[in-house]
Amino acid sequence: MAADLSKKYFGTDGIRGRVGEPPITPELILRLGHAAGRVLAAQSAHRPGETPAVLIGKDTRISGYLMEAALESGLSAAGVDVYLSGPLPTPAVSYLTRALRLSAGIVISASHNPFEDNGIKFFSAAGTKLPDAVEQAIELAMGEPVSCVASKDLGKAFRVSDAAGRYIEFCKSTFPNELDLKGLKIVVDCAHGAAYHVAPPVFHELGAEVIAVGNDPDGVNINAKVGATYPRHLQAAVLEHHADVGVALDGDGDRLVMVDAEGRAYDGDQLLYVIALDYWRRGAMAGGLVGTLMSNLGFEQALARRGISFARAPVGDRYVLELMQQKKWILGGENSGHIICLDKHTTGDAIVAALAVLRALREQGITLAQATADATLFPQRLINVPIRKGFDWRASEVIQRAERDAVAALDGAGRVLLRPSGTEPVLRVMVEASDAAAVDRHANALAEVISRAAHG
């Protein structure tokens, strides 16, 4: 399940970078569109008369206009029809790609990153991330000259005017018909992102009183001290409006954090625990649950006490999904808030996950605090240490020794994890243990050693 290191542009979650710098430049994006179109056209060659078609959705970054136009041009030149949805969450593109029976879906988004960044990720016709082999074929095709099919074979462009409405109805369909959210006051923080016009209606149409925040995108304020990556904004809004619960999404709508009436925030591990116990209670659990190397040890231990199997995948929702499919399990996710319910959707979906949590609370008449009472998370410290590009931290003896020393000091009562970011030049240091002071001490010491080694 390790990432394919032979790929030049594709990381664990598509292609991502600073706008205006390779690979996020107009020329390379046009080449990417053309290459993807050629690969898709070749896959459709065995179906005579069928024109491959792709859905393009985007978040609210101002650079989305540029990137959408470049992708559309490249795809059209390769003879691929393009369906444009405008701003739409990543999981909505996955759903509509399947619903419209299209060849692929493309999302223009850098997820939780600041507006200066952007990225591109692909979904297959089945609504799942593209296999490594297909991504590699697209990269190889990017090395070929951009050409143009005959004029009569050029791809056409269509606007999907009802895309948001279709997705709203899909989300609502994952909530039981006999249940509603009447009597609940919910604050929904849309991170000024792709879900700004779809998340509030979902909860409102299910009966809740909705206070929408972070729902006024201007092209540059996406994720700016709002949303799932900045839960303090939601915590303050829940307390200000005396709400029962708060729901925060990230910029592309696939990451979830929730807040209770007391202003306490709940991360992906805690929310996944609520969902898992509800499935277990209803006899809907299929096997166990997949987390990642970052999943909290307290979360794993709480599941074990319930007899629920748990497996760790490498960090990244595509790897979580791969392991879920291998084990034929239907629940998985990351502590960052990516939660996958395969009985409802083919990919992580923050709105669908929030509805799964709310179902559990409503049916049992309990609060988030009560639902997570027996899942005490270990203190966990994560530090992003900047490293120079190309720095081989694995070959550094001083780093390896510092890691061994930290593991020995914890003496089996905690975990240490070092892993490089897939999207930026940083090495992530994670230390977890029951002793918060020890966690901070070891994390800071490791980060200092890494920083000196990387820049010394």
PDB file of C-alpha atoms in Angstrom, residues 57-321:
ATOM      1  CA  GLY A  57     -15.817  20.288  -9.680  1.00  0.00           C
ATOM      2  CA  LYS A  58     -13.834  22.782  -7.615  1.00  0.00           C
ATOM      3  CA  ASP A  59     -13.678  24.522  -4.275  1.00  0.00           C
ATOM      4  CA  THR A  60     -13.869  28.297  -3.803  1.00  0.00           C
ATOM      5  CA  ARG A  61     -10.231  29.302  -4.384  1.00  0.00           C
ATOM      6  CA  ILE A  62      -9.789  32.114  -6.889  1.00  0.00           C
ATOM      7  CA  SER A  63      -7.273  29.974  -8.798  1.00  0.00           C
ATOM      8  CA  GLY A  64     -10.025  27.461  -9.530  1.00  0.00           C
ATOM      9  CA  TYR A  65     -11.150  29.544 -12.514  1.00  0.00           C
ATOM     10  CA  LEU A  66      -7.717  29.338 -14.155  1.00  0.00           C
ATOM     11  CA  MET A  67      -7.309  25.650 -13.462  1.00  0.00           C
ATOM     12  CA  GLU A  68     -10.814  24.739 -14.605  1.00  0.00           C
ATOM     13  CA  ALA A  69     -10.254  26.497 -17.929  1.00  0.00           C
ATOM     14  CA  ALA A  70      -6.873  24.829 -18.493  1.00  0.00           C
ATOM     15  CA  LEU A  71      -8.206  21.361 -17.692  1.00  0.00           C
ATOM     16  CA  GLU A  72     -11.253  21.896 -19.904  1.00  0.00           C
ATOM     17  CA  SER A  73      -9.043  22.932 -22.832  1.00  0.00           C
ATOM     18  CA  GLY A  74      -6.773  19.912 -22.496  1.00  0.00           C
ATOM     19  CA  LEU A  75      -9.651  17.464 -22.164  1.00  0.00           C
ATOM     20  CA  SER A  76     -11.524  18.960 -25.113  1.00  0.00           C
ATOM     21  CA  ALA A  77      -8.404  18.801 -27.305  1.00  0.00           C
ATOM     22  CA  ALA A  78      -8.193  15.084 -26.496  1.00  0.00           C
ATOM     23  CA  GLY A  79     -11.808  14.551 -27.540  1.00  0.00           C
ATOM     24  CA  VAL A  80     -13.352  14.302 -24.064  1.00  0.00           C
ATOM     25  CA  ASP A  81     -16.648  15.947 -23.108  1.00  0.00           C
ATOM     26  CA  VAL A  82     -16.564  18.057 -19.946  1.00  0.00           C
ATOM     27  CA  TYR A  83     -19.339  18.571 -17.392  1.00  0.00           C
ATOM     28  CA  LEU A  84     -18.809  21.597 -15.138  1.00  0.00           C
ATOM     29  CA  SER A  85     -20.451  21.706 -11.709  1.00  0.00           C
ATOM     30  CA  GLY A  86     -18.886  24.843 -10.270  1.00  0.00           C
ATOM     31  CA  PRO A  87     -18.022  24.836  -6.529  1.00  0.00           C
ATOM     32  CA  LEU A  88     -18.839  21.417  -5.112  1.00  0.00           C
ATOM     33  CA  PRO A  89     -17.397  19.268  -2.299  1.00  0.00           C
ATOM     34  CA  THR A  90     -14.975  16.505  -3.224  1.00  0.00           C
ATOM     35  CA  PRO A  91     -17.393  13.718  -2.167  1.00  0.00           C
ATOM     36  CA  ALA A  92     -20.122  15.312  -4.285  1.00  0.00           C
ATOM     37  CA  VAL A  93     -17.928  14.979  -7.382  1.00  0.00           C
ATOM     38  CA  SER A  94     -17.361  11.330  -6.503  1.00  0.00           C
ATOM     39  CA  TYR A  95     -21.110  10.765  -6.155  1.00  0.00           C
ATOM     40  CA  LEU A  96     -22.114  12.619  -9.329  1.00  0.00           C
ATOM     41  CA  THR A  97     -19.444  10.878 -11.403  1.00  0.00           C
ATOM     42  CA  ARG A  98     -21.187   7.604 -10.572  1.00  0.00           C
ATOM     43  CA  ALA A  99     -24.722   8.997 -10.805  1.00  0.00           C
ATOM     44  CA  LEU A 100     -24.139  10.523 -14.247  1.00  0.00           C
ATOM     45  CA  ARG A 101     -22.304   7.400 -15.507  1.00  0.00           C
ATOM     46  CA  LEU A 102     -19.238   9.426 -16.499  1.00  0.00           C
ATOM     47  CA  SER A 103     -15.735   8.198 -17.294  1.00  0.00           C
ATOM     48  CA  ALA A 104     -14.069  10.073 -14.429  1.00  0.00           C
ATOM     49  CA  GLY A 105     -14.399  12.955 -12.018  1.00  0.00           C
ATOM     50  CA  ILE A 106     -11.865  15.713 -11.342  1.00  0.00           C
ATOM     51  CA  VAL A 107     -11.735  17.904  -8.243  1.00  0.00           C
ATOM     52  CA  ILE A 108      -9.805  21.176  -8.225  1.00  0.00           C
ATOM     53  CA  SER A 109      -8.919  21.697  -4.579  1.00  0.00           C
ATOM     54  CA  ALA A 110      -6.086  21.777  -2.070  1.00  0.00           C
ATOM     55  CA  SER A 111      -8.439  20.592   0.671  1.00  0.00           C
ATOM     56  CA  HIS A 112      -7.424  22.136   4.022  1.00  0.00           C
ATOM     57  CA  ASN A 113      -4.452  24.128   2.622  1.00  0.00           C
ATOM     58  CA  PRO A 114      -4.449  27.963   2.368  1.00  0.00           C
ATOM     59  CA  PHE A 115      -5.849  29.670  -0.723  1.00  0.00           C
ATOM     60  CA  GLU A 116      -2.414  30.195  -2.299  1.00  0.00           C
ATOM     61  CA  ASP A 117      -2.240  26.439  -2.868  1.00  0.00           C
ATOM     62  CA  ASN A 118      -4.383  24.345  -5.163  1.00  0.00           C
ATOM     63  CA  GLY A 119      -4.488  20.822  -6.469  1.00  0.00           C
ATOM     64  CA  ILE A 120      -6.175  18.269  -8.679  1.00  0.00           C
ATOM     65  CA  LYS A 121      -7.457  14.832  -7.770  1.00  0.00           C
ATOM     66  CA  PHE A 122      -9.234  12.264  -9.872  1.00  0.00           C
ATOM     67  CA  PHE A 123     -12.071   9.834  -9.292  1.00  0.00           C
ATOM     68  CA  SER A 124     -12.749   6.752 -11.375  1.00  0.00           C
ATOM     69  CA  ALA A 125     -16.116   5.978 -12.949  1.00  0.00           C
ATOM     70  CA  ALA A 126     -16.871   3.987  -9.769  1.00  0.00           C
ATOM     71  CA  GLY A 127     -16.367   7.085  -7.588  1.00  0.00           C
ATOM     72  CA  THR A 128     -13.075   5.915  -6.053  1.00  0.00           C
ATOM     73  CA  LYS A 129      -9.568   7.357  -6.272  1.00  0.00           C
ATOM     74  CA  LEU A 130      -7.714   6.381  -9.443  1.00  0.00           C
ATOM     75  CA  PRO A 131      -5.459   3.321  -9.141  1.00  0.00           C
ATOM     76  CA  ASP A 132      -1.708   3.989  -9.144  1.00  0.00           C
ATOM     77  CA  ALA A 133      -1.400   2.379 -12.588  1.00  0.00           C
ATOM     78  CA  VAL A 134      -3.839   4.864 -14.148  1.00  0.00           C
ATOM     79  CA  GLU A 135      -2.130   7.836 -12.488  1.00  0.00           C
ATOM     80  CA  GLN A 136       1.184   6.563 -13.824  1.00  0.00           C
ATOM     81  CA  ALA A 137      -0.272   6.238 -17.331  1.00  0.00           C
ATOM     82  CA  ILE A 138      -1.455   9.867 -17.139  1.00  0.00           C
ATOM     83  CA  GLU A 139       2.011  11.010 -16.048  1.00  0.00           C
ATOM     84  CA  LEU A 140       3.620   9.162 -18.953  1.00  0.00           C
ATOM     85  CA  ALA A 141       1.150  10.784 -21.355  1.00  0.00           C
ATOM     86  CA  MET A 142       2.092  14.222 -19.985  1.00  0.00           C
ATOM     87  CA  GLY A 143       5.488  13.733 -21.604  1.00  0.00           C
ATOM     88  CA  GLU A 144       3.905  13.609 -25.066  1.00  0.00           C
ATOM     89  CA  PRO A 145       3.270  16.768 -27.152  1.00  0.00           C
ATOM     90  CA  VAL A 146      -0.165  18.326 -26.754  1.00  0.00           C
ATOM     91  CA  SER A 147      -2.110  17.649 -29.935  1.00  0.00           C
ATOM     92  CA  CYS A 148      -5.686  18.157 -31.016  1.00  0.00           C
ATOM     93  CA  VAL A 149      -8.212  15.719 -32.393  1.00  0.00           C
ATOM     94  CA  ALA A 150     -10.118  16.609 -35.574  1.00  0.00           C
ATOM     95  CA  SER A 151     -12.552  19.488 -35.119  1.00  0.00           C
ATOM     96  CA  LYS A 152     -15.572  17.203 -35.409  1.00  0.00           C
ATOM     97  CA  ASP A 153     -14.209  15.073 -32.551  1.00  0.00           C
ATOM     98  CA  LEU A 154     -13.428  17.856 -30.083  1.00  0.00           C
ATOM     99  CA  GLY A 155     -14.962  17.493 -26.635  1.00  0.00           C
ATOM    100  CA  LYS A 156     -17.950  19.658 -25.713  1.00  0.00           C
ATOM    101  CA  ALA A 157     -18.600  21.427 -22.403  1.00  0.00           C
ATOM    102  CA  PHE A 158     -21.846  21.293 -20.415  1.00  0.00           C
ATOM    103  CA  ARG A 159     -22.944  23.027 -17.229  1.00  0.00           C
ATOM    104  CA  VAL A 160     -24.528  20.734 -14.586  1.00  0.00           C
ATOM    105  CA  SER A 161     -27.049  23.202 -13.215  1.00  0.00           C
ATOM    106  CA  ASP A 162     -28.598  20.875 -10.634  1.00  0.00           C
ATOM    107  CA  ALA A 163     -25.355  19.476  -9.201  1.00  0.00           C
ATOM    108  CA  ALA A 164     -25.790  20.986  -5.720  1.00  0.00           C
ATOM    109  CA  GLY A 165     -29.416  19.874  -5.466  1.00  0.00           C
ATOM    110  CA  ARG A 166     -28.581  16.315  -6.503  1.00  0.00           C
ATOM    111  CA  TYR A 167     -25.887  16.074  -3.847  1.00  0.00           C
ATOM    112  CA  ILE A 168     -28.106  17.556  -1.124  1.00  0.00           C
ATOM    113  CA  GLU A 169     -30.712  14.875  -1.821  1.00  0.00           C
ATOM    114  CA  PHE A 170     -28.042  12.173  -1.781  1.00  0.00           C
ATOM    115  CA  CYS A 171     -26.773  13.277   1.634  1.00  0.00           C
ATOM    116  CA  LYS A 172     -30.299  13.350   3.045  1.00  0.00           C
ATOM    117  CA  SER A 173     -30.920   9.843   1.697  1.00  0.00           C
ATOM    118  CA  THR A 174     -28.200   8.466   4.010  1.00  0.00           C
ATOM    119  CA  PHE A 175     -30.278   9.519   7.064  1.00  0.00           C
ATOM    120  CA  PRO A 176     -33.176   7.260   8.159  1.00  0.00           C
ATOM    121  CA  ASN A 177     -36.557   8.293   6.727  1.00  0.00           C
ATOM    122  CA  GLU A 178     -38.269   7.839  10.091  1.00  0.00           C
ATOM    123  CA  LEU A 179     -35.806  10.171  11.841  1.00  0.00           C
ATOM    124  CA  ASP A 180     -35.404  13.953  11.741  1.00  0.00           C
ATOM    125  CA  LEU A 181     -33.370  16.710  13.356  1.00  0.00           C
ATOM    126  CA  LYS A 182     -36.301  18.798  14.616  1.00  0.00           C
ATOM    127  CA  GLY A 183     -35.605  20.599  17.848  1.00  0.00           C
ATOM    128  CA  LEU A 184     -31.848  20.706  17.275  1.00  0.00           C
ATOM    129  CA  LYS A 185     -29.964  23.954  16.815  1.00  0.00           C
ATOM    130  CA  ILE A 186     -26.846  23.239  14.740  1.00  0.00           C
ATOM    131  CA  VAL A 187     -24.012  25.589  13.809  1.00  0.00           C
ATOM    132  CA  VAL A 188     -22.476  24.576  10.464  1.00  0.00           C
ATOM    133  CA  ASP A 189     -19.011  25.961   9.672  1.00  0.00           C
ATOM    134  CA  CYS A 190     -18.351  25.581   5.940  1.00  0.00           C
ATOM    135  CA  ALA A 191     -14.748  26.918   6.026  1.00  0.00           C
ATOM    136  CA  HIS A 192     -15.687  29.405   3.260  1.00  0.00           C
ATOM    137  CA  GLY A 193     -15.229  26.365   1.059  1.00  0.00           C
ATOM    138  CA  ALA A 194     -16.951  24.125  -1.433  1.00  0.00           C
ATOM    139  CA  ALA A 195     -19.812  23.096   0.875  1.00  0.00           C
ATOM    140  CA  TYR A 196     -20.952  26.652   1.655  1.00  0.00           C
ATOM    141  CA  HIS A 197     -24.151  26.259  -0.385  1.00  0.00           C
ATOM    142  CA  VAL A 198     -24.890  22.575   0.241  1.00  0.00           C
ATOM    143  CA  ALA A 199     -24.097  21.715   3.880  1.00  0.00           C
ATOM    144  CA  PRO A 200     -26.523  24.151   5.585  1.00  0.00           C
ATOM    145  CA  PRO A 201     -29.523  23.046   3.435  1.00  0.00           C
ATOM    146  CA  VAL A 202     -28.909  19.363   4.227  1.00  0.00           C
ATOM    147  CA  PHE A 203     -29.300  19.876   7.963  1.00  0.00           C
ATOM    148  CA  HIS A 204     -32.086  22.441   7.539  1.00  0.00           C
ATOM    149  CA  GLU A 205     -34.152  20.197   5.279  1.00  0.00           C
ATOM    150  CA  LEU A 206     -33.866  17.409   7.852  1.00  0.00           C
ATOM    151  CA  GLY A 207     -35.544  19.706  10.371  1.00  0.00           C
ATOM    152  CA  ALA A 208     -32.728  21.406  12.277  1.00  0.00           C
ATOM    153  CA  GLU A 209     -32.443  25.094  13.040  1.00  0.00           C
ATOM    154  CA  VAL A 210     -29.212  25.951  11.241  1.00  0.00           C
ATOM    155  CA  ILE A 211     -26.797  28.787  11.900  1.00  0.00           C
ATOM    156  CA  ALA A 212     -24.356  28.872   8.984  1.00  0.00           C
ATOM    157  CA  VAL A 213     -20.890  30.358   9.500  1.00  0.00           C
ATOM    158  CA  GLY A 214     -17.854  30.326   7.253  1.00  0.00           C
ATOM    159  CA  ASN A 215     -20.277  30.416   4.334  1.00  0.00           C
ATOM    160  CA  ASP A 216     -19.225  33.613   2.570  1.00  0.00           C
ATOM    161  CA  PRO A 217     -16.331  32.660   0.268  1.00  0.00           C
ATOM    162  CA  ASP A 218     -14.481  35.411  -1.596  1.00  0.00           C
ATOM    163  CA  GLY A 219     -11.794  33.346  -3.313  1.00  0.00           C
ATOM    164  CA  VAL A 220      -9.071  33.964  -0.736  1.00  0.00           C
ATOM    165  CA  ASN A 221     -10.649  33.230   2.675  1.00  0.00           C
ATOM    166  CA  ILE A 222     -11.023  29.449   2.354  1.00  0.00           C
ATOM    167  CA  ASN A 223      -9.843  27.709   5.572  1.00  0.00           C
ATOM    168  CA  ALA A 224      -8.734  31.090   6.990  1.00  0.00           C
ATOM    169  CA  LYS A 225      -9.269  30.594  10.754  1.00  0.00           C
ATOM    170  CA  VAL A 226     -12.501  28.711  10.054  1.00  0.00           C
ATOM    171  CA  GLY A 227     -13.607  25.142   9.447  1.00  0.00           C
ATOM    172  CA  ALA A 228     -12.337  21.762  10.572  1.00  0.00           C
ATOM    173  CA  THR A 229      -8.704  22.861  10.727  1.00  0.00           C
ATOM    174  CA  TYR A 230      -9.573  25.736  13.093  1.00  0.00           C
ATOM    175  CA  PRO A 231     -12.297  24.400  15.420  1.00  0.00           C
ATOM    176  CA  ARG A 232     -12.028  27.391  17.773  1.00  0.00           C
ATOM    177  CA  HIS A 233     -14.203  29.338  15.348  1.00  0.00           C
ATOM    178  CA  LEU A 234     -16.965  26.730  15.607  1.00  0.00           C
ATOM    179  CA  GLN A 235     -16.556  26.382  19.376  1.00  0.00           C
ATOM    180  CA  ALA A 236     -17.101  30.114  19.843  1.00  0.00           C
ATOM    181  CA  ALA A 237     -20.112  30.122  17.503  1.00  0.00           C
ATOM    182  CA  VAL A 238     -21.777  27.181  19.294  1.00  0.00           C
ATOM    183  CA  LEU A 239     -21.440  28.927  22.652  1.00  0.00           C
ATOM    184  CA  GLU A 240     -22.548  32.288  21.233  1.00  0.00           C
ATOM    185  CA  HIS A 241     -25.722  30.848  19.706  1.00  0.00           C
ATOM    186  CA  HIS A 242     -26.415  28.389  22.544  1.00  0.00           C
ATOM    187  CA  ALA A 243     -26.513  25.610  19.965  1.00  0.00           C
ATOM    188  CA  ASP A 244     -26.888  21.899  20.685  1.00  0.00           C
ATOM    189  CA  VAL A 245     -24.063  20.845  18.379  1.00  0.00           C
ATOM    190  CA  GLY A 246     -21.642  22.219  15.827  1.00  0.00           C
ATOM    191  CA  VAL A 247     -20.398  20.746  12.560  1.00  0.00           C
ATOM    192  CA  ALA A 248     -17.186  21.955  10.875  1.00  0.00           C
ATOM    193  CA  LEU A 249     -16.016  20.937   7.402  1.00  0.00           C
ATOM    194  CA  ASP A 250     -12.767  21.715   5.640  1.00  0.00           C
ATOM    195  CA  GLY A 251     -12.394  23.559   2.346  1.00  0.00           C
ATOM    196  CA  ASP A 252     -13.393  20.655   0.114  1.00  0.00           C
ATOM    197  CA  GLY A 253     -15.966  19.066   2.418  1.00  0.00           C
ATOM    198  CA  ASP A 254     -14.393  15.703   3.225  1.00  0.00           C
ATOM    199  CA  ARG A 255     -13.002  16.414   6.713  1.00  0.00           C
ATOM    200  CA  LEU A 256     -15.182  16.680   9.833  1.00  0.00           C
ATOM    201  CA  VAL A 257     -14.868  18.062  13.370  1.00  0.00           C
ATOM    202  CA  MET A 258     -17.862  18.381  15.704  1.00  0.00           C
ATOM    203  CA  VAL A 259     -18.479  20.440  18.842  1.00  0.00           C
ATOM    204  CA  ASP A 260     -20.950  19.793  21.663  1.00  0.00           C
ATOM    205  CA  ALA A 261     -23.153  22.281  23.506  1.00  0.00           C
ATOM    206  CA  GLU A 262     -20.397  22.880  26.074  1.00  0.00           C
ATOM    207  CA  GLY A 263     -17.945  23.912  23.358  1.00  0.00           C
ATOM    208  CA  ARG A 264     -15.852  20.736  23.446  1.00  0.00           C
ATOM    209  CA  ALA A 265     -14.395  19.652  20.091  1.00  0.00           C
ATOM    210  CA  TYR A 266     -14.380  16.027  18.914  1.00  0.00           C
ATOM    211  CA  ASP A 267     -11.874  14.770  16.339  1.00  0.00           C
ATOM    212  CA  GLY A 268     -12.086  12.028  13.718  1.00  0.00           C
ATOM    213  CA  ASP A 269     -11.162   9.212  16.120  1.00  0.00           C
ATOM    214  CA  GLN A 270     -13.896  10.184  18.573  1.00  0.00           C
ATOM    215  CA  LEU A 271     -16.530  10.646  15.883  1.00  0.00           C
ATOM    216  CA  LEU A 272     -15.600   7.371  14.235  1.00  0.00           C
ATOM    217  CA  TYR A 273     -15.937   5.714  17.648  1.00  0.00           C
ATOM    218  CA  VAL A 274     -19.512   7.056  17.956  1.00  0.00           C
ATOM    219  CA  ILE A 275     -20.381   5.751  14.490  1.00  0.00           C
ATOM    220  CA  ALA A 276     -18.727   2.368  15.109  1.00  0.00           C
ATOM    221  CA  LEU A 277     -20.593   1.822  18.377  1.00  0.00           C
ATOM    222  CA  ASP A 278     -23.863   2.703  16.659  1.00  0.00           C
ATOM    223  CA  TYR A 279     -23.204   0.184  13.873  1.00  0.00           C
ATOM    224  CA  TRP A 280     -22.218  -2.393  16.503  1.00  0.00           C
ATOM    225  CA  ARG A 281     -25.394  -1.633  18.506  1.00  0.00           C
ATOM    226  CA  ARG A 282     -27.601  -2.071  15.434  1.00  0.00           C
ATOM    227  CA  GLY A 283     -25.828  -5.216  14.227  1.00  0.00           C
ATOM    228  CA  ALA A 284     -24.705  -3.371  11.085  1.00  0.00           C
ATOM    229  CA  MET A 285     -20.984  -3.744  11.715  1.00  0.00           C
ATOM    230  CA  ALA A 286     -19.174  -5.703   9.010  1.00  0.00           C
ATOM    231  CA  GLY A 287     -15.978  -7.020  10.581  1.00  0.00           C
ATOM    232  CA  GLY A 288     -13.953  -4.228  12.122  1.00  0.00           C
ATOM    233  CA  LEU A 289     -12.671  -0.722  11.568  1.00  0.00           C
ATOM    234  CA  VAL A 290      -9.649   0.712   9.742  1.00  0.00           C
ATOM    235  CA  GLY A 291      -7.648   3.627  11.143  1.00  0.00           C
ATOM    236  CA  THR A 292      -4.172   4.908  10.341  1.00  0.00           C
ATOM    237  CA  LEU A 293      -0.757   5.090  11.933  1.00  0.00           C
ATOM    238  CA  MET A 294      -1.938   8.391  13.450  1.00  0.00           C
ATOM    239  CA  SER A 295      -5.074   6.958  15.083  1.00  0.00           C
ATOM    240  CA  ASN A 296      -5.018   7.447  18.846  1.00  0.00           C
ATOM    241  CA  LEU A 297      -4.005   4.507  21.021  1.00  0.00           C
ATOM    242  CA  GLY A 298      -6.841   5.279  23.439  1.00  0.00           C
ATOM    243  CA  PHE A 299      -9.296   4.961  20.547  1.00  0.00           C
ATOM    244  CA  GLU A 300      -7.849   1.575  19.606  1.00  0.00           C
ATOM    245  CA  GLN A 301      -8.043   0.357  23.196  1.00  0.00           C
ATOM    246  CA  ALA A 302     -11.663   1.504  23.562  1.00  0.00           C
ATOM    247  CA  LEU A 303     -12.629  -0.451  20.441  1.00  0.00           C
ATOM    248  CA  ALA A 304     -10.825  -3.527  21.807  1.00  0.00           C
ATOM    249  CA  ARG A 305     -12.850  -3.364  25.020  1.00  0.00           C
ATOM    250  CA  ARG A 306     -15.983  -3.633  22.867  1.00  0.00           C
ATOM    251  CA  GLY A 307     -14.532  -6.529  20.892  1.00  0.00           C
ATOM    252  CA  ILE A 308     -14.313  -4.466  17.699  1.00  0.00           C
ATOM    253  CA  SER A 309     -11.356  -5.362  15.480  1.00  0.00           C
ATOM    254  CA  PHE A 310      -9.023  -2.558  14.433  1.00  0.00           C
ATOM    255  CA  ALA A 311      -6.332  -2.298  11.740  1.00  0.00           C
ATOM    256  CA  ARG A 312      -3.947   0.526  10.876  1.00  0.00           C
ATOM    257  CA  ALA A 313      -3.252   1.712   7.329  1.00  0.00           C
ATOM    258  CA  PRO A 314      -0.634   4.253   6.191  1.00  0.00           C
ATOM    259  CA  VAL A 315      -1.789   7.853   6.520  1.00  0.00           C
ATOM    260  CA  GLY A 316      -4.039   8.884   3.636  1.00  0.00           C
ATOM    261  CA  ASP A 317      -7.665   8.146   2.893  1.00  0.00           C
ATOM    262  CA  ARG A 318      -6.807   6.140  -0.226  1.00  0.00           C
ATOM    263  CA  TYR A 319      -4.806   3.701   1.908  1.00  0.00           C
ATOM    264  CA  VAL A 320      -7.594   3.489   4.477  1.00  0.00           C
ATOM    265  CA  LEU A 321     -10.013   2.640   1.678  1.00  0.00           C
TER     266      LEU A 321
END
